[in-house]
Amino acid sequence: MSNITFFIALALYMLSSGCFIFSIGKDSKWLLRAGLISSLLGIGFHSFSLVVIGIQGGHIPITNLFEALSFLSWSLVLLFLISYLKYRSKALAGFALPLATIILLPAAFSSRAFQELPPFWQNWWLGLHGMSILLAYGAFGLAFISAIMYLLQERQLKIKSPGLLYRWLPSLERLEEINHKAITIGFAFLTFGIIIGLVWARKAQSTGWSWGGKETWTVITWLVYALLLHRRITSNLRGRKIAYLCILGFGLVLFTFIGVSLLFPGLHSFVGK
Amino acid sequence: MKIVVVGLNHRTAPLGMREKLAFPERSLGEALKKLLEHQHIREGVILSTCNRVEIYTVVDGFEEGKAALKDFLEDYHQMKFLEIEDKLYLYTGPEVVSHLFRVASSLDSLVVGEAQILGQVKAAYSRAHENSGTGKILNSLFQKSFRVAKEVRTNTDIAKSPTSVSSVAVELAGKIFGNLSGKKVLLLGAGEMSEITARCLSSSGVTSVLVSNRTFSRAEELAGKFQGRAVKFDKFIDEMVHADIIISSTNAPHYVIKKEDILNIMPLRRHRPIFFIDIAVPRDIEPEVNRIDNVYLYNMDDLKAVSEENLKLRQKEMERCLPIIERETAQFMNWLSSLESAPTIVALKRRAEEVCRKEVERSLLRLGKSSAAEREEISSLARRLVQELLHRPITCLKKQAGKRNGYLYAATVRDLFDLDEFEEGKEKPSEKG
């Protein structure tokens, strides 16, 4: 059941991506509407599949690579849809849905198997910890997209031959605003997730912080986004430099999320691989 | 009855000749009167702008109409028709219709998609209307052309990307700053071009305007027009800390703004983006400025290049407009040909039969039981009444067919009996104004 809805969601995201990409340079309300409707339907099926997995496995669906990728993609689409309520940016849609699809694609080929979790895993702390960090990653994904869009638009303006991209992309100010909001939200979730993880580790294992691969890289990621926010608020980092930092930050996110799990097995490795 | 247009435009004739044939605004009424005095000209509209002179007419027949127009032009402008004949175009029938639709939709303009022409066509039409130059046909034709122009503008991108230098600048500012409200403009030099651009910006939401000029009084004068503030010329660099858009058009022979100046002020601006528009020749702003982060510099050539790109885009967009023009032309021609006597007679007869049939049915229903003979008598009574009543109008229509006022009879009959509404699938161009 969850598998069918998962694939329906994936197909709908692909359809939606296609609509948004195909609408570049055309002023087609029809395509835009089709893209939005299929992304809304997609997230509906996607949520359903996550809930079913959660109920069947008796845990929040973020324990193996399949579930985590699926959840990350879900949070990206969710955050994009929320942003769409305010900004109505079809260009953002043209990036967000393809990225969510790209994240979801490898999930289609990963193992769904999960093992029984040791007792101390089975509580809401794990869910809260994992979910808020994955939501943070989703927000950073959105920030990453807006950073790329910013760089493209900035380039168009600097080389002075504004073309198709120039007309399609929103203004620089708008992109900066989206970027800033996404990072603020992502940073809040990340911080919250880390704190929950710490408190819970102390309670469950009385070990507190352990310097595993994932923990270390998460701290590095956190530091990059903290620096970025700090520089933007207090002093004068704007424009391209912020965009580059966002791209670096998201690179770290991806590395921490996937690379580290594969390279440094430990507490945070996905189970059931 | 035929519709004919004669005219020349920026493509067929040089400016000098267009000027010679132009009808100045103040004497347009008089010209219209003269035009309508010709015995073969029934209706007329004169459209005279700096890019085109066109006379739209309804004439009795093509040859008479052509001769009348030739007389009118020779007479009014005191010239030999032969001198200009090869520069003129002369259309008739559907070509007139599609030509006017193209003109009103700005597809025939020098700058495709520009907004002015529609206003000019409207003005030309209302001048003719005031002078009783328009009747049944030109009223419909021009009213329809306004609707076609509106449809073309809203359903295609023909007027979307800006083409004038100042509107290109406004659009660029929009792509940098998003919302322009609350943004500050600083004008360096009080030239006309910078005033136009500033006006465009302030109508797009820019709220405060600063003006700096070597002659301080001129700065004050221009600032007054925008309820802005004048700034001493040696102080303008300081103002750049707060201004977001700088339009420079001084007469200085050297750079007024150098890269170091901007490098110094950017930290003070907290690196908020700044947009320089350099419309001075020679340039006022060192080109290297564009290399600084969050600084965007466009000079006159850059703006022109963008505008040319946009113009190419509009020309491409024309392909999407043509089907609209074709469809509407066909529809108008349909309506026009329905003004001929024969189709009007057919429609009138059908209308009468319809009324007859409906009323007979109703009477029979009310009567209830009746013999076949009674029923036959009732329906033949109805038929006779209708035939008797329509006999006169139909003979009259037949008699007028092909005569110069024939279409007016047909049009009147169509109006009286509401035949356009009655005939399915034929849209009737509405007639307001």
XYZ file of C-alpha atoms in Angstrom:
706
model
C 0.000 0.000 0.000
C 2.633 2.493 1.061
C 4.707 1.403 -1.900
C 1.961 2.130 -4.409
C 1.251 5.555 -2.987
C 4.983 6.229 -2.915
C 5.293 5.555 -6.630
C 2.167 7.559 -7.404
C 3.693 10.484 -5.509
C 6.958 10.089 -7.411
C 5.110 10.044 -10.728
C 3.099 13.128 -9.771
C 6.266 15.010 -8.771
C 7.794 14.114 -12.123
C 4.690 15.328 -13.917
C 4.686 18.503 -11.884
C 8.413 19.104 -12.588
C 7.736 18.576 -16.268
C 4.910 21.108 -16.246
C 6.966 23.740 -14.431
C 10.060 23.255 -16.587
C 8.024 23.193 -19.765
C 6.285 26.431 -18.821
C 9.584 28.370 -18.934
C 9.221 31.210 -21.382
C 5.563 30.511 -21.954
C 2.840 32.350 -20.189
C 0.687 29.309 -19.838
C -1.755 29.395 -16.951
C -2.805 25.913 -17.894
C 0.671 24.415 -17.405
C 1.161 26.281 -14.156
C -2.142 25.025 -12.830
C -1.383 21.444 -13.899
C 2.010 21.670 -12.174
C 0.506 22.960 -8.951
C -2.321 20.459 -8.869
C -0.017 17.521 -9.499
C 2.403 18.697 -6.808
C -0.491 19.050 -4.340
C -1.814 15.598 -5.219
C 1.754 14.327 -5.056
C 2.323 15.547 -1.533
C -1.030 14.059 -0.529
C -0.035 10.586 -1.705
C 3.452 11.097 -0.340
C 2.160 11.972 3.139
C -0.121 8.967 3.032
C 2.757 6.651 2.184
C 4.844 8.058 5.053
C 1.998 7.627 7.523
C 1.392 4.050 6.438
C 5.087 3.209 6.833
C 5.031 4.808 10.251
C 2.013 2.819 11.387
C 3.241 -0.477 9.964
C 6.751 -0.119 11.382
C 5.630 1.490 14.600
C 8.128 4.321 14.289
C 8.529 7.752 12.730
C 9.477 6.994 9.094
C 13.072 8.159 9.087
C 14.981 5.065 10.174
C 16.461 3.787 6.926
C 17.838 5.526 3.863
C 14.615 5.027 1.921
C 12.517 6.624 4.626
C 14.930 9.451 5.266
C 15.205 10.387 1.580
C 11.472 10.180 1.259
C 10.954 12.400 4.283
C 13.530 14.930 3.068
C 11.860 15.174 -0.315
C 8.497 15.530 1.399
C 9.698 18.399 3.585
C 11.163 20.184 0.546
C 7.860 20.006 -1.321
C 5.950 21.033 1.796
C 8.147 24.081 2.389
C 7.991 25.023 -1.272
C 4.198 24.887 -1.249
C 4.110 27.055 1.854
C 6.453 29.548 0.200
C 4.242 29.511 -2.888
C 1.330 30.792 -0.825
C 3.293 33.959 -0.236
C 5.579 34.416 -3.223
C 3.746 32.743 -6.114
C 7.047 32.117 -7.822
C 6.719 29.668 -10.672
C 10.448 29.885 -11.246
C 11.017 28.571 -7.728
C 8.606 25.763 -8.562
C 10.680 24.984 -11.645
C 13.633 24.251 -9.360
C 11.996 22.889 -6.210
C 9.948 20.098 -7.748
C 12.804 18.726 -9.870
C 15.089 18.765 -6.806
C 12.464 16.945 -4.729
C 12.119 14.405 -7.524
C 15.882 13.919 -7.746
C 16.008 13.278 -4.005
C 13.108 10.868 -4.197
C 14.428 8.887 -7.180
C 17.242 6.999 -5.362
C 14.728 6.201 -2.630
C 12.765 4.268 -5.219
C 15.725 1.925 -5.566
C 16.717 1.625 -1.887
C 15.775 -1.200 0.389
C 12.551 -0.772 2.326
C 13.643 -3.313 4.979
C 13.857 -2.133 8.543
C 14.962 -3.977 11.658
C 13.316 -3.958 15.023
C 14.796 -1.030 16.840
C 16.395 -1.348 20.233
C 13.935 -0.185 22.925
C 15.507 3.177 23.635
C 15.023 4.183 19.986
C 11.350 3.687 20.125
C 10.094 6.923 21.431
C 9.094 10.363 20.330
C 12.503 11.849 20.985
C 13.960 10.082 18.019
C 11.070 11.206 15.861
C 11.332 14.812 16.955
C 15.109 14.850 16.592
C 15.135 13.292 13.141
C 12.145 15.119 11.784
C 13.268 18.569 12.767
C 16.709 17.971 11.279
C 15.211 16.692 8.036
C 12.841 19.656 7.897
C 15.880 21.873 8.370
C 17.523 20.090 5.437
C 14.402 20.702 3.368
C 14.576 24.408 4.177
C 18.291 24.460 3.305
C 17.366 22.813 0.037
C 15.006 25.674 -0.689
C 17.729 28.163 0.266
C 20.127 26.331 -2.051
C 17.680 26.637 -4.928
C 17.080 30.323 -4.339
C 20.855 30.858 -4.150
C 21.319 29.240 -7.542
C 18.492 31.307 -8.954
C 20.088 34.408 -7.477
C 23.424 33.646 -9.127
C 21.736 33.050 -12.473
C 19.761 36.270 -12.305
C 22.762 38.257 -11.070
C 24.774 36.936 -13.996
C 22.036 37.915 -16.446
C 22.041 41.446 -15.083
C 25.813 41.772 -15.087
C 26.397 40.562 -18.623
C 23.671 42.914 -19.796
C 21.971 40.635 -22.220
C 18.870 39.682 -20.348
C 17.309 36.653 -21.981
C 14.728 34.032 -21.255
C 16.098 33.323 -17.762
C 16.035 36.999 -16.894
C 12.351 37.267 -17.654
C 11.519 33.993 -15.955
C 13.418 34.481 -12.707
C 12.143 36.752 -9.929
C 13.956 39.912 -8.877
C 17.181 39.721 -6.901
C 15.544 41.253 -3.862
C 12.766 38.690 -3.884
C 15.284 35.840 -4.190
C 17.324 37.203 -1.303
C 14.201 37.393 0.807
C 13.198 33.802 0.063
C 16.750 32.702 0.742
C 16.952 34.525 4.035
C 13.647 33.158 5.286
C 14.531 29.599 4.259
C 17.847 29.779 6.069
C 16.329 31.263 9.194
C 13.701 28.524 9.325
C 16.231 25.812 8.518
C 18.629 27.061 11.141
C 15.920 27.120 13.801
C 14.916 23.536 13.018
C 18.518 22.371 12.905
C 19.334 23.935 16.260
C 16.189 22.503 17.810
C 16.934 19.058 16.379
C 20.482 19.070 17.699
C 19.359 20.111 21.179
C 16.692 17.406 21.252
C 19.305 14.889 20.172
C 21.632 15.999 22.968
C 19.025 15.888 25.688
C 17.813 12.533 24.537
C 21.305 11.040 24.320
C 21.888 12.068 27.918
C 18.615 10.533 29.054
C 18.789 7.303 27.085
C 22.443 6.489 27.160
C 23.866 8.937 29.657
C 26.693 9.451 27.195
C 25.859 12.963 26.111
C 27.626 14.202 23.043
C 29.725 11.680 21.172
C 32.044 12.883 18.448
C 30.995 10.497 15.711
C 31.248 11.350 12.035
C 27.677 12.527 11.763
C 27.840 14.645 14.897
C 31.054 16.361 13.792
C 29.796 17.154 10.303
C 26.497 18.364 11.665
C 28.347 20.801 13.886
C 30.340 22.000 10.868
C 27.127 22.475 8.904
C 25.551 24.291 11.801
C 28.580 26.577 12.043
C 28.429 27.467 8.347
C 24.784 28.473 8.561
C 25.384 30.283 11.859
C 28.205 32.242 10.260
C 26.044 33.025 7.245
C 23.164 34.301 9.353
C 25.449 36.237 11.622
C 27.231 37.938 8.748
C 24.034 38.805 7.018
C 22.432 40.299 10.087
C 25.327 42.088 11.720
C 27.552 43.130 8.934
C 27.525 43.294 5.272
C 27.595 40.019 3.502
C 25.110 40.151 0.667
C 24.445 38.939 -2.782
C 26.767 36.474 -4.421
C 28.840 35.656 -1.352
C 25.755 34.638 0.604
C 24.659 32.550 -2.356
C 27.999 30.729 -2.465
C 27.794 30.020 1.269
C 24.300 28.591 0.801
C 25.564 26.259 -1.870
C 28.474 25.194 0.348
C 26.055 24.691 3.233
C 23.776 22.470 1.214
C 26.769 20.498 -0.032
C 27.663 19.856 3.608
C 24.075 18.866 4.326
C 24.123 16.287 1.561
C 27.497 14.991 2.688
C 26.415 14.759 6.310
C 23.153 13.168 5.330
C 24.353 10.526 2.908
C 28.129 10.519 2.676
C 28.865 10.309 6.377
C 26.343 7.520 6.935
C 28.149 5.434 4.370
C 31.685 6.402 5.371
C 31.513 6.388 9.162
C 29.195 3.715 10.507
C 28.036 4.585 14.011
C 25.128 5.567 16.109
C 23.490 7.521 13.301
C 23.806 4.981 10.505
C 20.590 4.086 8.857
C 19.372 0.757 10.078
C 18.361 -2.031 7.765
C 20.841 -1.243 5.028
C -20.748 49.780 -51.514
C -17.064 49.057 -50.895
C -14.574 49.818 -48.142
C -11.324 51.316 -49.319
C -8.249 52.647 -47.584
C -5.528 54.716 -49.150
C -2.430 55.707 -47.265
C 1.280 55.685 -46.719
C 3.412 54.843 -43.697
C 6.959 54.814 -42.398
C 7.799 51.838 -44.575
C 6.497 53.119 -47.884
C 7.354 56.800 -47.732
C 10.082 59.013 -46.314
C 9.344 61.495 -43.548
C 9.287 64.439 -45.938
C 6.481 62.981 -47.971
C 4.544 61.891 -44.894
C 4.748 65.459 -43.649
C 3.461 66.778 -46.957
C 0.436 64.518 -46.846
C -0.265 64.893 -43.132
C -3.523 66.389 -41.871
C -2.796 68.702 -38.965
C -4.992 68.183 -35.927
C -6.648 71.598 -36.069
C -7.764 71.392 -39.688
C -8.830 67.766 -39.532
C -12.515 68.619 -39.199
C -12.398 70.738 -42.327
C -10.557 68.019 -44.229
C -13.193 65.482 -43.228
C -15.946 67.762 -44.472
C -14.173 68.159 -47.810
C -13.703 64.417 -48.093
C -17.369 63.712 -47.445
C -18.457 66.285 -49.990
C -17.386 63.907 -52.748
C -20.465 62.301 -54.145
C -19.124 58.762 -54.173
C -17.769 58.796 -50.640
C -20.309 57.693 -48.032
C -18.181 57.476 -44.906
C -14.635 58.485 -44.039
C -12.051 58.492 -41.237
C -8.686 60.202 -41.528
C -5.840 58.795 -39.446
C -2.829 61.085 -39.473
C 0.169 60.467 -37.198
C 3.853 61.105 -37.658
C 4.343 57.588 -38.983
C 1.289 57.198 -41.168
C -1.442 58.980 -43.073
C -4.438 56.841 -43.938
C -7.924 57.580 -45.224
C -10.538 54.909 -44.522
C -13.658 55.250 -46.632
C -16.881 53.581 -47.621
C -17.426 54.293 -51.319
C -20.048 53.430 -53.897
C -17.753 51.377 -56.021
C -14.038 50.686 -56.213
C -13.262 52.735 -59.341
C -15.388 55.738 -58.374
C -13.976 55.630 -54.881
C -10.394 55.521 -56.081
C -11.002 58.468 -58.376
C -12.709 60.419 -55.602
C -9.826 59.817 -53.202
C -7.322 60.868 -55.847
C -9.267 64.082 -56.447
C -9.485 64.745 -52.756
C -5.749 64.315 -52.165
C -4.745 66.414 -55.171
C -7.208 69.050 -54.230
C -6.499 69.218 -50.537
C -2.720 69.039 -50.653
C -2.321 70.894 -53.941
C -0.143 68.258 -55.534
C -0.027 65.911 -58.485
C -1.193 62.430 -57.657
C 1.460 60.934 -59.945
C 4.216 62.216 -57.639
C 3.039 60.093 -54.778
C 1.262 57.224 -56.449
C 4.079 54.693 -56.037
C 4.401 55.498 -52.330
C 0.740 54.877 -51.610
C -0.999 51.675 -50.773
C -4.597 51.120 -51.646
C -6.584 48.279 -50.131
C -10.139 47.199 -50.515
C -12.506 44.708 -48.886
C -11.023 42.270 -46.350
C -7.573 43.815 -46.795
C -8.848 47.076 -45.349
C -10.279 45.269 -42.360
C -7.172 43.281 -41.550
C -5.003 46.330 -42.184
C -6.919 48.431 -39.686
C -6.865 45.628 -37.143
C -3.096 45.354 -37.550
C -2.642 49.105 -37.239
C -4.821 49.395 -34.114
C -3.080 46.395 -32.516
C 0.234 48.114 -33.181
C 1.514 45.298 -35.399
C 2.143 47.753 -38.218
C 3.991 50.271 -36.050
C 7.629 51.252 -36.261
C 7.997 50.013 -32.679
C 5.804 46.927 -32.739
C 3.510 46.739 -29.743
C 3.779 50.406 -28.743
C 0.720 51.689 -26.936
C 0.215 55.102 -28.541
C -1.259 54.055 -31.856
C -4.483 52.695 -30.381
C -5.131 56.067 -28.773
C -4.430 57.775 -32.094
C -6.845 55.501 -33.949
C -9.483 56.159 -31.305
C -8.952 59.903 -31.607
C -9.156 59.766 -35.406
C -12.371 57.797 -35.159
C -14.040 60.145 -32.714
C -13.054 63.164 -34.801
C -14.725 61.560 -37.804
C -17.711 60.607 -35.681
C -18.143 64.194 -34.466
C -18.061 65.364 -38.062
C -20.642 62.770 -39.097
C -18.027 61.014 -41.148
C -18.857 57.580 -39.843
C -21.955 55.534 -40.467
C -23.086 52.004 -40.091
C -19.975 50.388 -41.545
C -17.046 52.436 -40.282
C -18.649 52.604 -36.838
C -18.675 48.850 -36.671
C -15.248 48.490 -38.214
C -13.529 50.884 -35.824
C -15.361 49.683 -32.739
C -14.283 46.188 -33.611
C -10.704 47.248 -34.215
C -10.521 48.571 -30.636
C -11.687 45.247 -29.293
C -9.272 43.327 -31.505
C -6.403 45.537 -30.324
C -7.350 44.860 -26.727
C -7.524 41.136 -27.314
C -4.139 41.108 -29.032
C -2.551 43.048 -26.194
C -3.966 40.901 -23.429
C -3.627 37.496 -25.051
C -0.140 37.786 -26.480
C 3.212 39.141 -25.294
C 3.341 41.717 -28.079
C 3.483 44.642 -25.659
C 5.181 42.889 -22.787
C 8.907 43.503 -22.907
C 9.683 47.195 -22.835
C 11.335 48.831 -25.824
C 11.918 52.446 -24.928
C 15.181 53.197 -23.177
C 13.490 54.595 -20.090
C 11.060 51.705 -19.709
C 13.924 49.224 -20.145
C 15.652 51.006 -17.268
C 12.522 50.727 -15.144
C 12.213 47.040 -15.891
C 15.841 46.402 -14.988
C 15.353 48.287 -11.733
C 12.381 46.006 -11.060
C 14.511 42.910 -11.584
C 17.085 44.202 -9.125
C 14.909 45.727 -6.421
C 11.646 43.907 -6.841
C 9.237 46.418 -5.455
C 10.330 49.969 -6.292
C 8.241 51.661 -3.639
C 10.375 53.241 -1.001
C 13.420 53.314 -3.248
C 15.438 56.484 -3.766
C 16.554 57.942 -7.083
C 19.412 60.356 -7.502
C 19.612 62.352 -10.733
C 23.022 63.663 -11.690
C 22.574 66.402 -14.236
C 19.199 67.806 -15.073
C 18.831 66.666 -18.669
C 15.592 65.827 -20.391
C 16.342 62.129 -20.729
C 17.019 61.700 -17.038
C 13.806 63.550 -16.270
C 11.829 61.148 -18.488
C 13.428 58.123 -16.864
C 12.832 59.525 -13.394
C 9.199 60.113 -14.296
C 8.868 56.489 -15.424
C 10.448 55.315 -12.190
C 8.288 57.470 -9.995
C 5.161 56.217 -11.710
C 6.399 52.710 -10.872
C 6.499 53.504 -7.194
C 9.821 55.234 -6.489
C 9.043 57.667 -3.733
C 11.941 60.013 -3.279
C 13.915 61.850 -5.908
C 17.162 63.720 -5.347
C 18.655 66.002 -7.966
C 22.213 67.187 -8.192
C 23.467 69.539 -10.867
C 26.436 71.841 -11.362
C 24.051 74.747 -11.610
C 22.237 74.425 -8.333
C 19.182 76.410 -9.430
C 18.446 73.899 -12.204
C 18.693 71.091 -9.689
C 16.192 72.901 -7.478
C 13.873 73.473 -10.403
C 13.857 69.811 -11.438
C 13.626 68.591 -7.847
C 10.552 70.782 -7.476
C 8.803 68.866 -10.252
C 9.125 65.630 -8.275
C 8.652 67.129 -4.802
C 12.248 66.024 -4.356
C 15.344 67.573 -2.893
C 18.241 69.324 -4.568
C 21.774 68.354 -3.593
C 24.974 70.385 -4.009
C 27.096 68.890 -6.777
C 30.144 68.371 -4.570
C 28.036 66.416 -2.064
C 26.361 63.869 -4.314
C 28.803 61.061 -3.486
C 27.575 61.165 0.117
C 23.990 60.816 -1.057
C 24.874 57.612 -2.861
C 25.003 55.912 0.524
C 21.209 56.153 0.617
C 20.176 56.330 -3.038
C 19.370 53.067 -4.830
C 19.120 54.187 -8.430
C 21.455 56.777 -9.911
C 20.730 58.305 -13.289
C 23.688 60.227 -14.623
C 23.571 62.640 -17.540
C 26.063 65.407 -16.904
C 28.015 67.160 -19.612
C 31.323 66.400 -17.943
C 34.091 65.407 -20.387
C 35.495 62.877 -17.885
C 34.198 60.273 -15.432
C 32.215 61.853 -12.611
C 31.932 58.602 -10.665
C 34.986 56.379 -10.305
C 35.388 52.846 -9.138
C 37.088 53.888 -5.887
C 34.154 56.099 -4.975
C 31.819 53.152 -5.175
C 34.198 50.803 -3.397
C 34.208 53.331 -0.570
C 30.486 53.744 -0.286
C 29.458 50.080 -0.618
C 30.369 49.136 2.980
C 28.492 52.235 4.165
C 25.465 51.008 2.209
C 25.911 47.626 3.908
C 26.329 46.322 0.373
C 22.730 46.929 -0.560
C 22.449 46.750 -4.350
C 22.807 49.949 -6.337
C 21.798 50.555 -9.943
C 23.612 53.067 -12.117
C 22.085 54.308 -15.346
C 24.644 56.259 -17.334
C 22.927 58.042 -20.189
C 25.597 60.683 -20.674
C 27.778 60.887 -23.768
C 30.705 60.852 -23.076
C 30.068 58.509 -20.203
C 29.940 59.749 -16.613
C 30.681 56.522 -14.796
C 33.777 54.396 -15.013
C 32.733 51.112 -16.699
C 34.781 49.080 -14.202
C 32.135 49.927 -11.625
C 30.018 47.088 -13.004
C 32.575 44.594 -11.682
C 31.854 45.465 -8.075
C 29.498 43.077 -6.304
C 25.920 44.292 -5.947
C 26.581 47.162 -8.340
C 24.839 47.201 -11.704
C 25.821 49.693 -14.356
C 24.017 50.189 -17.638
C 24.981 52.856 -20.140
C 23.029 54.141 -23.111
C 24.343 51.450 -25.460
C 23.492 48.672 -23.007
C 19.947 49.916 -22.629
C 19.569 50.206 -26.389
C 20.872 46.676 -26.861
C 18.283 45.363 -24.408
C 15.558 47.307 -26.132
C 16.553 45.887 -29.517
C 16.475 42.380 -28.105
C 12.994 43.015 -26.794
C 11.891 44.371 -30.128
C 13.035 41.176 -31.832
C 11.012 39.274 -29.290
C 7.925 41.283 -30.139
C 8.403 40.664 -33.820
C 8.500 36.961 -33.092
C 5.362 37.322 -31.061
C 3.564 38.770 -34.098
C 3.060 35.259 -35.422
C 0.772 34.577 -32.514
C -1.256 37.708 -33.231
C -1.993 37.016 -36.862
C -4.532 34.223 -36.291
C -6.542 36.606 -34.107
C -6.510 39.230 -36.868
C -7.498 36.669 -39.484
C -10.345 35.289 -37.425
C -11.761 38.720 -36.624
C -11.405 39.887 -40.216
C -13.370 36.893 -41.448
C -16.044 37.580 -38.873
C -16.347 41.190 -39.857
C -16.505 40.349 -43.543
C -19.285 37.897 -42.777
C -21.266 40.617 -41.138
C -20.507 43.022 -43.952
C -21.673 40.643 -46.644
C -24.875 40.041 -44.723
C -25.649 43.682 -45.480
C -26.165 42.751 -49.111
C -29.812 42.574 -50.101
C -30.084 38.894 -50.994
C -29.009 37.418 -47.644
C -31.115 39.989 -45.841
C -34.195 38.975 -47.776
C -33.547 35.320 -47.020
C -33.104 36.073 -43.332
C -36.195 38.226 -43.232
C -38.299 35.499 -44.822
C -36.979 32.900 -42.440
C -37.656 35.123 -39.500
C -41.227 35.682 -40.684
C -41.810 31.964 -41.194
C -40.520 31.309 -37.717
C -42.907 33.839 -36.151
C -45.763 32.539 -38.256
C -45.177 28.922 -37.273
C -44.886 29.715 -33.567
C -48.035 31.806 -33.412
C -50.110 29.321 -35.396
C -49.037 26.551 -33.058
C -50.007 28.610 -30.063
C -53.433 29.486 -31.457
C -54.181 25.889 -32.328
C -53.211 24.803 -28.868
C -55.613 27.323 -27.334
C -58.458 26.365 -29.606
C -58.274 22.783 -28.505
C -60.429 20.569 -30.688
C -60.768 21.865 -34.214
C -61.401 20.441 -37.623
C -58.718 20.072 -40.268
C -60.360 22.746 -42.364
C -60.299 25.237 -39.466
C -56.667 24.510 -38.816
C -55.781 24.954 -42.461
C -57.614 28.281 -42.537
C -55.828 29.617 -39.470
C -52.381 28.818 -40.746
C -53.064 30.199 -44.189
C -54.419 33.387 -42.606
C -51.189 33.816 -40.718
C -49.128 33.179 -43.815
C -51.127 35.662 -45.853
C -50.757 38.342 -43.208
C -47.026 37.936 -43.088
C -46.662 37.824 -46.838
C -48.778 40.904 -47.276
C -46.799 42.791 -44.651
C -43.418 41.789 -46.031
C -44.244 42.260 -49.672
C -43.365 45.940 -49.707
C -40.100 45.756 -47.771
C -38.866 42.837 -49.882
C -39.598 44.509 -53.213
C -37.903 47.613 -51.917
C -34.808 45.654 -50.856
C -34.668 43.986 -54.259
C -34.976 47.315 -56.014
C -32.225 48.875 -53.931
C -29.888 45.934 -54.356
C -26.667 47.107 -55.978
C -27.594 50.764 -55.605
C -25.420 53.020 -53.576
C -27.698 53.184 -50.554
C -28.748 49.562 -50.825
C -26.748 48.445 -47.840
C -28.419 51.078 -45.672
C -31.811 49.609 -46.455
C -30.489 46.163 -45.652
C -28.899 47.405 -42.448
C -32.119 49.119 -41.370
C -34.198 46.040 -42.052
C -31.734 43.932 -40.112
C -32.014 46.330 -37.193
C -35.812 46.589 -37.299
C -36.347 42.860 -37.361
C -33.345 41.965 -35.201
C -32.032 39.661 -37.904
C -28.444 39.511 -36.681
C -29.573 38.099 -33.379
C -31.820 35.698 -35.198
C -29.210 34.246 -37.491
C -27.221 31.726 -35.598
C -23.473 31.613 -35.809
C -23.154 35.172 -37.049
C -21.892 37.513 -34.437
C -23.079 41.024 -34.792
C -20.474 43.685 -34.100
C -21.957 45.867 -31.425
C -22.445 49.522 -32.060
C -21.764 51.913 -29.326
C -20.507 55.455 -29.571
